[in-house]
Coordinates of C-alpha atoms in Angstrom, one line a residue:
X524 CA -25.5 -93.3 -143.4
X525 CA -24.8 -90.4 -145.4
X526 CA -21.5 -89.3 -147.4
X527 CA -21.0 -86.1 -145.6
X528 CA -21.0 -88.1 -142.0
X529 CA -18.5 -90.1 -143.0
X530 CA -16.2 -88.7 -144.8
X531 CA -14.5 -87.0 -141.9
X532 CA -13.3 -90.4 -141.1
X533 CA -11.2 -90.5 -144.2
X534 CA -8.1 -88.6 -146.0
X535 CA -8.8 -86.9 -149.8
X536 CA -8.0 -89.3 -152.8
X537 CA -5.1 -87.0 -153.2
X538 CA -3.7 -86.8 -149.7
X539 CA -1.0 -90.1 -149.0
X540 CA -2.2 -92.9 -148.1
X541 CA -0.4 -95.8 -145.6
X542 CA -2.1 -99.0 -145.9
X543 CA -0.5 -102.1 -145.8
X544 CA -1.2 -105.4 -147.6
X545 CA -0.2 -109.0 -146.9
X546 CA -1.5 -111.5 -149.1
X547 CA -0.6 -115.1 -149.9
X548 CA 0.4 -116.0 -153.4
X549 CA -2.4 -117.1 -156.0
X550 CA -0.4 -120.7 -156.9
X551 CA -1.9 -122.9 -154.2
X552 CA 1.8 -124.6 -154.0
X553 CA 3.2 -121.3 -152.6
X554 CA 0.2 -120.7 -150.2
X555 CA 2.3 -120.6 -147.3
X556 CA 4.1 -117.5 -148.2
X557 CA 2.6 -113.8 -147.7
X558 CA 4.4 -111.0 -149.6
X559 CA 4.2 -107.5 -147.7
X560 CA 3.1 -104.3 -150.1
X561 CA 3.0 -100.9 -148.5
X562 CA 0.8 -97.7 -150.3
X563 CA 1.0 -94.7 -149.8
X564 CA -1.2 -93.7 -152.9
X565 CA -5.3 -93.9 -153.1
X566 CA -4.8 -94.9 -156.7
X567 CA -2.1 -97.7 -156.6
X568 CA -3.9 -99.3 -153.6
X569 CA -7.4 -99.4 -155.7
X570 CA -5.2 -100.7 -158.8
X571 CA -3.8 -103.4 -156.8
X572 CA -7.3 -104.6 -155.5
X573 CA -8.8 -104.2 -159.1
X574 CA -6.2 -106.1 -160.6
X575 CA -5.1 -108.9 -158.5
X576 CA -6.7 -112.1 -158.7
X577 CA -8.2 -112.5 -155.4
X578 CA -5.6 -114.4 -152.6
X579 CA -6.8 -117.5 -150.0
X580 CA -5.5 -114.9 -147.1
X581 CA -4.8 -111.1 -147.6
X582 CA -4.8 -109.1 -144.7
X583 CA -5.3 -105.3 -144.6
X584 CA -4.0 -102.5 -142.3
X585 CA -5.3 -99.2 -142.8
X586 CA -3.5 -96.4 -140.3
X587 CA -4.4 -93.3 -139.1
X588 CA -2.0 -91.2 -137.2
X589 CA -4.4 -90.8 -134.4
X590 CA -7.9 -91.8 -133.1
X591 CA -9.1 -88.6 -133.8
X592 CA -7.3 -88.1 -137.2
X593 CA -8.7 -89.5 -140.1
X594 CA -7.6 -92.4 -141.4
X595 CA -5.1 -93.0 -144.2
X596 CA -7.0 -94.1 -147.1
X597 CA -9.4 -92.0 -149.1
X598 CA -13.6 -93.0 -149.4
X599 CA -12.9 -94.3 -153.0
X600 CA -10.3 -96.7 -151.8
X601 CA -11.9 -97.7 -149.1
X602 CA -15.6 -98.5 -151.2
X603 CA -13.4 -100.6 -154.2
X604 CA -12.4 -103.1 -151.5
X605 CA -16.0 -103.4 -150.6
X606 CA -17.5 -103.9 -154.0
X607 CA -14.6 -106.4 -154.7
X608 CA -15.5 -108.3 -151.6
X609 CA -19.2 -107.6 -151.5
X610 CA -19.1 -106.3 -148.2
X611 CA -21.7 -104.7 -146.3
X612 CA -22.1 -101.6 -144.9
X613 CA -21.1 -102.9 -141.6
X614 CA -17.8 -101.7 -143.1
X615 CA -18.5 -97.8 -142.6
X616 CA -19.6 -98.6 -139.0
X617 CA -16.2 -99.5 -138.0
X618 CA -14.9 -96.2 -139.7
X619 CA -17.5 -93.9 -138.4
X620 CA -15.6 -92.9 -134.9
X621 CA -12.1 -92.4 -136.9
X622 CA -11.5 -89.1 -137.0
X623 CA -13.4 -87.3 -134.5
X624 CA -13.3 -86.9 -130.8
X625 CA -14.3 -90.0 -128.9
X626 CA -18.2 -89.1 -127.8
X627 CA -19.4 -90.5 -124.5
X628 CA -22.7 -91.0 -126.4
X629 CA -20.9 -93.7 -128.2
X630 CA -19.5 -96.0 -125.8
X631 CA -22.0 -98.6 -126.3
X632 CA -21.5 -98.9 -129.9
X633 CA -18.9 -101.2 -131.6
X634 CA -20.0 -104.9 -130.4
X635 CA -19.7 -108.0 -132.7
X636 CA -22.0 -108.2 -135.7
X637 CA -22.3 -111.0 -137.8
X638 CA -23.6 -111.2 -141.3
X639 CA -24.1 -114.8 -142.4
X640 CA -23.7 -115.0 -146.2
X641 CA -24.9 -118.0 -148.3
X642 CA -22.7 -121.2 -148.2
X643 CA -21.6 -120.5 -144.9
X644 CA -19.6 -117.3 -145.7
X645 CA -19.2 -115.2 -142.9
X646 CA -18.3 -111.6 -142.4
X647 CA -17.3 -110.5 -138.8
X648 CA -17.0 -106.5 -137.7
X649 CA -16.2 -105.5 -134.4
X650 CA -14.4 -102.3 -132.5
X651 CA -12.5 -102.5 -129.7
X652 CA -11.4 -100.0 -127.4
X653 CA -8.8 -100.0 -125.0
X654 CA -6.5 -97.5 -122.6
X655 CA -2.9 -96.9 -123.5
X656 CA -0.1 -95.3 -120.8
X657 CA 0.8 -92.0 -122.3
X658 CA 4.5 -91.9 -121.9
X659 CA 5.9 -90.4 -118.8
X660 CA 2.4 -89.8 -117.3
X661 CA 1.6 -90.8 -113.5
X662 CA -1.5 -92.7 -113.8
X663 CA -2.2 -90.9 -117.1
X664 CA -4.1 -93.1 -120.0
X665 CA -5.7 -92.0 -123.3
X666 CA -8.4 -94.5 -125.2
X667 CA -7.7 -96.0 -128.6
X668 CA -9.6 -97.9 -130.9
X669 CA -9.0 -100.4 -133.1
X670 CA -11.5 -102.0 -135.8
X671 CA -11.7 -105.7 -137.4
X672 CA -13.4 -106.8 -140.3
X673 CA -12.8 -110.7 -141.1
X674 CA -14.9 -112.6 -144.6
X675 CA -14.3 -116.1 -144.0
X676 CA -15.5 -118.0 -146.4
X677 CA -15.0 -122.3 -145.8
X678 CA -15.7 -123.2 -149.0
X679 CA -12.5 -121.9 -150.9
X680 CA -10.7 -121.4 -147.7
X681 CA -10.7 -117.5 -148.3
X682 CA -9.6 -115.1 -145.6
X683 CA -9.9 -110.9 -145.8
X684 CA -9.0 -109.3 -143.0
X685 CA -9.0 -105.8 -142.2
X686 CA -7.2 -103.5 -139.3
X687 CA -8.0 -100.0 -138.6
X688 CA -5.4 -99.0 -136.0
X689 CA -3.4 -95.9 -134.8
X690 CA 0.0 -96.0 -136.0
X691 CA 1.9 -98.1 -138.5
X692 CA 3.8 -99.5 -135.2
X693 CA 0.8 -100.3 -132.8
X694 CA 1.0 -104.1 -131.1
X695 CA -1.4 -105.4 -133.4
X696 CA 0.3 -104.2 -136.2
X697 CA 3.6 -105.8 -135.0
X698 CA 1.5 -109.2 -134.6
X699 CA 0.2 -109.5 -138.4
X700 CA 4.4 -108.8 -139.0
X701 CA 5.3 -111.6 -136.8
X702 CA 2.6 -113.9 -138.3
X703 CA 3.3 -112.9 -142.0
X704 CA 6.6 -113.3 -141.3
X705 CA 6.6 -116.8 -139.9
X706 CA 7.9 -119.7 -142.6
X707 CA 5.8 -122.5 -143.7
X708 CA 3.0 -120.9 -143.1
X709 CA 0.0 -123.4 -142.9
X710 CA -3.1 -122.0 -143.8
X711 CA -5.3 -124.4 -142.3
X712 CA -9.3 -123.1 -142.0
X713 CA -9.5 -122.2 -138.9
X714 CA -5.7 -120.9 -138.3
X715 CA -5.5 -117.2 -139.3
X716 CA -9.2 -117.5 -137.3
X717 CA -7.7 -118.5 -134.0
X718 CA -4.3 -116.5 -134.4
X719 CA -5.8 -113.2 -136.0
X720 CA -8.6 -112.9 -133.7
X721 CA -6.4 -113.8 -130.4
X722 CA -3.7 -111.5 -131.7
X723 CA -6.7 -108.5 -132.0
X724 CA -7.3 -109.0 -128.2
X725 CA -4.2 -109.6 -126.7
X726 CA -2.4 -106.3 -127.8
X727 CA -5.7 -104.5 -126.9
X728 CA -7.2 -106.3 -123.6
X729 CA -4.3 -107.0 -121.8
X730 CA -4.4 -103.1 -120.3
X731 CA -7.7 -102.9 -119.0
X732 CA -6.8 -104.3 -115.6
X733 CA -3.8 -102.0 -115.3
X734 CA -6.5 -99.0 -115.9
X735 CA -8.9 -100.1 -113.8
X736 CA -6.5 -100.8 -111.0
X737 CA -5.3 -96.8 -111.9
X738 CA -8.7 -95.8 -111.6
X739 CA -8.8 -97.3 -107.7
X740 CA -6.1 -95.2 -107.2
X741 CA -7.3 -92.0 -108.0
X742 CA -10.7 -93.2 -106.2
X743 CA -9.1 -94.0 -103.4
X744 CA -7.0 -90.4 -103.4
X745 CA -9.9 -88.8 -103.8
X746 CA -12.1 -90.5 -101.2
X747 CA -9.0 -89.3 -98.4
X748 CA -9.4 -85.8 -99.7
X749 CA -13.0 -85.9 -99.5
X750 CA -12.4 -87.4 -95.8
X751 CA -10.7 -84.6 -95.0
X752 CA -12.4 -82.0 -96.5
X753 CA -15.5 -82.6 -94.6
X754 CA -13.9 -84.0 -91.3
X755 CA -10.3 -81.4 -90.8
X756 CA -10.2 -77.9 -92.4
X757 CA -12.7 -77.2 -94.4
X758 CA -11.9 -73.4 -94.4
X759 CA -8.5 -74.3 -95.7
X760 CA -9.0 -76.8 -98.2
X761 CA -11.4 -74.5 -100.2
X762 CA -9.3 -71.8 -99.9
X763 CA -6.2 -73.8 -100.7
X764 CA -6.9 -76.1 -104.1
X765 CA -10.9 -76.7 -103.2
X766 CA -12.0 -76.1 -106.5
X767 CA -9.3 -77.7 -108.2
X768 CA -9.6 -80.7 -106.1
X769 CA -13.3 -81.0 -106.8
X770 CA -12.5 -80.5 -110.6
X771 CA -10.4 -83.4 -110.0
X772 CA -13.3 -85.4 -108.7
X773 CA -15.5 -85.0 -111.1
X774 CA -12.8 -85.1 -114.1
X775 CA -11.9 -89.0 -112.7
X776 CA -16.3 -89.4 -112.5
X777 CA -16.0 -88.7 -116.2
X778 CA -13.5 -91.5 -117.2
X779 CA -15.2 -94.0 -114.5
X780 CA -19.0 -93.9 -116.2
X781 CA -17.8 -95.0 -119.6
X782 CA -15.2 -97.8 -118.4
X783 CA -18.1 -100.6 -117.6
X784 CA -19.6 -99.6 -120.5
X785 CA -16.6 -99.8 -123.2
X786 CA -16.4 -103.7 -121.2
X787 CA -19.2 -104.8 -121.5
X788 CA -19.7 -104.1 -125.2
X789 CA -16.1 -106.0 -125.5
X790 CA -17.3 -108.8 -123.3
X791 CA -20.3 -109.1 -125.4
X792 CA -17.9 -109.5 -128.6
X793 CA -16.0 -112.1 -126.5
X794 CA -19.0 -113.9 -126.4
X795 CA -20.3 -113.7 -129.8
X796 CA -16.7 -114.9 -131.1
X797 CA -16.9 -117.8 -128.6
X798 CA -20.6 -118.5 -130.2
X799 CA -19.6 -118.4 -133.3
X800 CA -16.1 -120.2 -132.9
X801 CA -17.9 -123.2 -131.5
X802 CA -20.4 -123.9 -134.2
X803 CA -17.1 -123.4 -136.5
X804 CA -15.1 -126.3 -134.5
X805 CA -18.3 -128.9 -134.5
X806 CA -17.8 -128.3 -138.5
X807 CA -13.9 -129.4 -138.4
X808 CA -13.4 -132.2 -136.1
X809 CA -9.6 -132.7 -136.8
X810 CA -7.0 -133.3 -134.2
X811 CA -5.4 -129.8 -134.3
X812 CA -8.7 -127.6 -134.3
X813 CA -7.7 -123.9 -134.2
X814 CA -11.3 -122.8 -133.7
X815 CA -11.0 -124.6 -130.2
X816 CA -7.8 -122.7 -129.4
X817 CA -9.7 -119.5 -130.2
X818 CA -12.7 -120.7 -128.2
X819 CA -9.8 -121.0 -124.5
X820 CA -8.3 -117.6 -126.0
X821 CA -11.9 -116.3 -125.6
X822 CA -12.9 -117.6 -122.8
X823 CA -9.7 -116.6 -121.1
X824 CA -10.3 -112.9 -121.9
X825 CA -13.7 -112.8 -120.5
X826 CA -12.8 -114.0 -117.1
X827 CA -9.9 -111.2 -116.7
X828 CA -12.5 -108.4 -117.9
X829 CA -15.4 -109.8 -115.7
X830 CA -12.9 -108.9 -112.9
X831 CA -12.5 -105.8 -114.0
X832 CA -16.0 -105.0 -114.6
X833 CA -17.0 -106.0 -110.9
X834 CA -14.1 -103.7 -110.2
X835 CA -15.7 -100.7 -111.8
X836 CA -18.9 -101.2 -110.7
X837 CA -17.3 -101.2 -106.8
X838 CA -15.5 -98.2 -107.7
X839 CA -18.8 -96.8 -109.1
X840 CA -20.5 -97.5 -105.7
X841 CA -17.3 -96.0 -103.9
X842 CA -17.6 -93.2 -106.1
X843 CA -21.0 -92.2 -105.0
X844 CA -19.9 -92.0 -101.3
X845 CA -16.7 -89.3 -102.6
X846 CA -19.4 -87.0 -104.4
X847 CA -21.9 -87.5 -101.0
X848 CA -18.9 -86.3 -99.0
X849 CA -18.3 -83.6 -101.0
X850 CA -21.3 -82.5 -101.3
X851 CA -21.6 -82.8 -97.4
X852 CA -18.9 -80.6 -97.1
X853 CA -20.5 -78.3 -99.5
X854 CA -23.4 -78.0 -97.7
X855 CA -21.4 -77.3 -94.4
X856 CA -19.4 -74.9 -96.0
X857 CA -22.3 -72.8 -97.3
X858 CA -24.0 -73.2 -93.4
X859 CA -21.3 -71.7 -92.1
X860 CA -21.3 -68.8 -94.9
X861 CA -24.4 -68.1 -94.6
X862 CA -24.2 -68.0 -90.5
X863 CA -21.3 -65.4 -90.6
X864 CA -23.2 -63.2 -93.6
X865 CA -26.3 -63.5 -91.0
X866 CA -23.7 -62.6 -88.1
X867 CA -22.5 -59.3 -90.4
X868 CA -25.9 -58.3 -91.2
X869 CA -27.3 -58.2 -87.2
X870 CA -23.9 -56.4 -86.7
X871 CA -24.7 -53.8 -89.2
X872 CA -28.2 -53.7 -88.4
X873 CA -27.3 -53.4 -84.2
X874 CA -24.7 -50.2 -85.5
X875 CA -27.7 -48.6 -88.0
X876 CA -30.3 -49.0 -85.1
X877 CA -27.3 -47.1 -83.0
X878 CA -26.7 -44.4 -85.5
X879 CA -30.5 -43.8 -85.3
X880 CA -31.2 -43.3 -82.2
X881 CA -28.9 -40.8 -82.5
X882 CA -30.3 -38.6 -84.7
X883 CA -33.9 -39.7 -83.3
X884 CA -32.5 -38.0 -80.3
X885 CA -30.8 -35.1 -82.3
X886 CA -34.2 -34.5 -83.4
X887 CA -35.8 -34.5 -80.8
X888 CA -33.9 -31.7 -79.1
X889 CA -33.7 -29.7 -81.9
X890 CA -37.0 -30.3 -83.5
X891 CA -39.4 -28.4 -80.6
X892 CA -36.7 -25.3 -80.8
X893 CA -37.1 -24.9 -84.4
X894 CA -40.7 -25.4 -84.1
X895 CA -40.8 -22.6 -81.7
X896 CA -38.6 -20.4 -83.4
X897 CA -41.2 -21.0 -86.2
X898 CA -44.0 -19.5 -84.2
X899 CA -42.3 -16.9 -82.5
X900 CA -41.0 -15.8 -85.7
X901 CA -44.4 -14.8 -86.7
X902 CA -46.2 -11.4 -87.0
X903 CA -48.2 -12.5 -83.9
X904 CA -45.5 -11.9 -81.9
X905 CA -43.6 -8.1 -81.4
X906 CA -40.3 -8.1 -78.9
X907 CA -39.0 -4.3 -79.5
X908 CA -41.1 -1.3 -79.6
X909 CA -39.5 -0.3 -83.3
X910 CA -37.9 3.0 -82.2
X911 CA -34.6 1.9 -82.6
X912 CA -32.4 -0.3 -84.8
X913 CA -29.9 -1.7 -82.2
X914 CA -30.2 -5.2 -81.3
X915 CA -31.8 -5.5 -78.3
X916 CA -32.7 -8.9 -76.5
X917 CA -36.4 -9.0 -75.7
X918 CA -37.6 -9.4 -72.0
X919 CA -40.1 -11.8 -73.2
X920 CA -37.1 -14.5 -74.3
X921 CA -37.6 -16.4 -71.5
X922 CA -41.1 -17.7 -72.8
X923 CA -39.4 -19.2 -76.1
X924 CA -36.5 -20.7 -73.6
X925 CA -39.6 -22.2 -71.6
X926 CA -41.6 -23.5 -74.4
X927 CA -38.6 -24.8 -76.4
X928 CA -37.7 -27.0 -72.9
X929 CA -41.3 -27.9 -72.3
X930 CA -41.7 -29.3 -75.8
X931 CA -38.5 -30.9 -75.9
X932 CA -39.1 -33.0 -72.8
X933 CA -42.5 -33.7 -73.6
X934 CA -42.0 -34.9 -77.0
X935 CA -38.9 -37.3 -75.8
X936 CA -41.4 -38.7 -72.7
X937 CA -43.5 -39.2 -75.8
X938 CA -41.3 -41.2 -78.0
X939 CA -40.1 -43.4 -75.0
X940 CA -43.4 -44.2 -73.3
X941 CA -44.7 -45.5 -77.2
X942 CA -41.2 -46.7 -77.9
X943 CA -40.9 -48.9 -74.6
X944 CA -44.7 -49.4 -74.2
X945 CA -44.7 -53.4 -73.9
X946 CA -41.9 -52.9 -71.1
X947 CA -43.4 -50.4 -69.4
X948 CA -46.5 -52.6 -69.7
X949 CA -44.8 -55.7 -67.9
X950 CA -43.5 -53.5 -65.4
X951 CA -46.9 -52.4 -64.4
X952 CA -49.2 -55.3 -64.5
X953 CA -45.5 -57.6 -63.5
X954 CA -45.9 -59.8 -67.1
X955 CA -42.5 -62.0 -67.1
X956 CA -40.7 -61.3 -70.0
X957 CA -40.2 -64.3 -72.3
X958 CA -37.0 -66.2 -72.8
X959 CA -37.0 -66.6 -76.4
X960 CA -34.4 -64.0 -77.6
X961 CA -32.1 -65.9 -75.1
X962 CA -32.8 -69.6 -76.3
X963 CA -31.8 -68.2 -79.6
X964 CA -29.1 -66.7 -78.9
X965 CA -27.8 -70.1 -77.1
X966 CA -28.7 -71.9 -79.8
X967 CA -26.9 -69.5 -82.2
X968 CA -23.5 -69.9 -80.0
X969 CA -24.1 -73.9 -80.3
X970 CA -24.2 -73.9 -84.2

């Protein structure tokens, strides 16, 4: 993974920082007490790492002011904890989708990964996403993320952990206060493993039904309107809010697809942790084995999100049947478009065939006189004996009167008789007309 793709993820070295550090102190007598440090500088923070002899528990928070906001701590920073630790580059795959708008291509990314060092040193990455209420929304949510990184290694009891949240006040950031704050601290093996990693899923899981159940909601909303767009007043509901309604739809489609998705992937970290927790406790049999508490946590939070995902795979299924109505109604609407465009366009085609009979029969008369006048008009033809130059009316007028007529009639009788021949052919021979034209049009009324 290149530079330039990641470094959207991350503030400039000289842009503030807010990172905040909890660490035990380096005398093993005072290992129960964690002293809080807050940066909000690049270069103090990499000091700080560089310089301190490295802690049995430190624990990280790096902020970022939104999901899609980079996070508080510069690349440099960021790469000096991972050469001090050794860490791999699992750690830039927990950065890579601060900073940029969430990508439904990338829903299926962020599961558990486990690198398994020598001596049993473990280093455990995972994402989690999860839906937050935006305040003083009706059944309004926004996704957040939150990444973990824990290196656990048993053989000198040493814990890093590190938080990339949103905000320096988010729930999980108010559990690593309460549990740095907490006296006597015992730092058992397996206790900032059971508390840390419950904590992570608790302030992140526990909303995911709420969602889910606000997502049945707006199904179910829809599914009514799509009932009564196809089965009341389809006229009306297009005309009035249609679109917006199916913009709606398709708007609560998009939030749906991802959901079983994003649970699954967590579900699979669920069972990863469990994995992983229970080859842990068969290492530690004491009395008070935190790895077992972690194992209930776990197992705990998968049975509340394999509700949920059976939930969203009946909304899913619910779902198709709202976009089958609606495109139903679609379909019906357009049918009874395209009828009254086809009921326009016989009705304008009825008024032409009207208007041209007309001046068919315009023609008609007036065609023979002006072919007559035409050939009377010639030299062929002489009316006055040229002795005079009064206007006289020739005797002879009566012939272009009678020849105009004659053509006239004879030309119409024409035009009819080809006009109305397959009539005046059933008429004759007594053919019965067909029925068709009348089945359609009683079929037409029907639809």
């Amino acid at each position: 993974m290149t530079a330039n793709s990641l470094y959207s993820a991350f503030s400039l070295p000289e842009d503030s920082a807010d990172i905040s550090v909890y660490q035990s102190d380096v005398d093993t007598s005072h290992m129960h007490l964690l002293n809080a440090s807050v940066f909000n500088n690049n270069g103090l923070f990499q000091e700080h790492i560089l310089k301190t002899p490295l802690p049995k528990l430190r624990i990280i928070s790096i902020h970022s002011r939104s999901s899609i906001r980079p996070l508080h701590i510069s690349k440099d920073a960021l790469q000096t904890l991972k050469d001090t630790y050794s860490i791999g580059d699992e750690l830039w795959d927990l950065t890579s989708t601060f900073g940029d708008k969430p990508m439904s291509a990338a829903v299926g990314e962020g599961g558990m990964k486990v690198q398994s060092g020598e001596n049993g040193i473990q280093d455990i990455s995972y994402r989690l996403t999860f839906p937050t209420p935006v305040p003083g929304g009706v059944h309004s949510w926004t996704m957040r993320q939150m990444a973990v990184f824990h290196h656990y290694d048993p053989n000198d009891l040493q814990n890093l952990w590190i938080f990339f949240h949103v905000g320096n006040n988010s729930p999980m950031q108010k559990e690593i206060r309460q549990y740095a704050s907490l006296s006597q601290q015992v730092l058992r093996p397996g206790h900032a493993w059971h508390t840390l990693h419950a904590a992570a899923f608790s302030s992140c899981l526990d909303n995911w039904r709420s969602y889910v159940n606000s997502l049945g909601y707006q199904v179910d909303r829809h599914t009514d309107k799509s009932l009564d767009f196809i089965l009341r007043n389809i006229d009306r509901v297009l005309t009035a809010g249609g679109a917006i309604n199916l913009t709606a739809i398709y708007n609560t489609r998009d939030l749906l697809v991802p959901t079983s998705y994003r649970l699954r992937v967590i579900l699979d970290t669920l069972t990863r942790l469990g994995d992983l927790s229970s080859v842990l406790s068969s290492r530690h049999n004491s009395p008070d084995n935190d790895f077992q508490k972690l194992i209930a946590c776990v197992g705990y939070h998968q049975d509340r999100l394999e509700g949920c995902v059976v939930g969203v795979e009946v909304l899913k299924e619910k779902f198709k049947d709202i976009l089958n109505m609606s495109t139903l109604g679609l379909d019906v609407r357009m049918t009874h478009e395209m009828l009254d465009l086809n009921n326009r366009m016989v009705e304008l085609n009825d008024r032409m065939i009207k208007a041209n009979k007309v001046v068919t029969i315009l023609t008609l008369i007036y065609l023979p006189a002006s072919l007559m006048s035409s050939i009377f008009g010639m030299n062929l033809f002489k009316f006055d004996d040229g002795t005079t130059e009064e206007f006289k009316v020739s005797r002879q007028l009566w012939i272009y009167v009678v020849a105009t007529i004659i053509l006239g009639c004879l030309t119409y009788v024409i035009w009819y008789l080809w006009s109305h021949k397959k009539q005046i052919i059933r008429r004759i021979f007594r053919v019965p007309e067909p029925r068709i034209h009348e089945e359609t049009k009683e079929m037409s009324i029907d639809t």
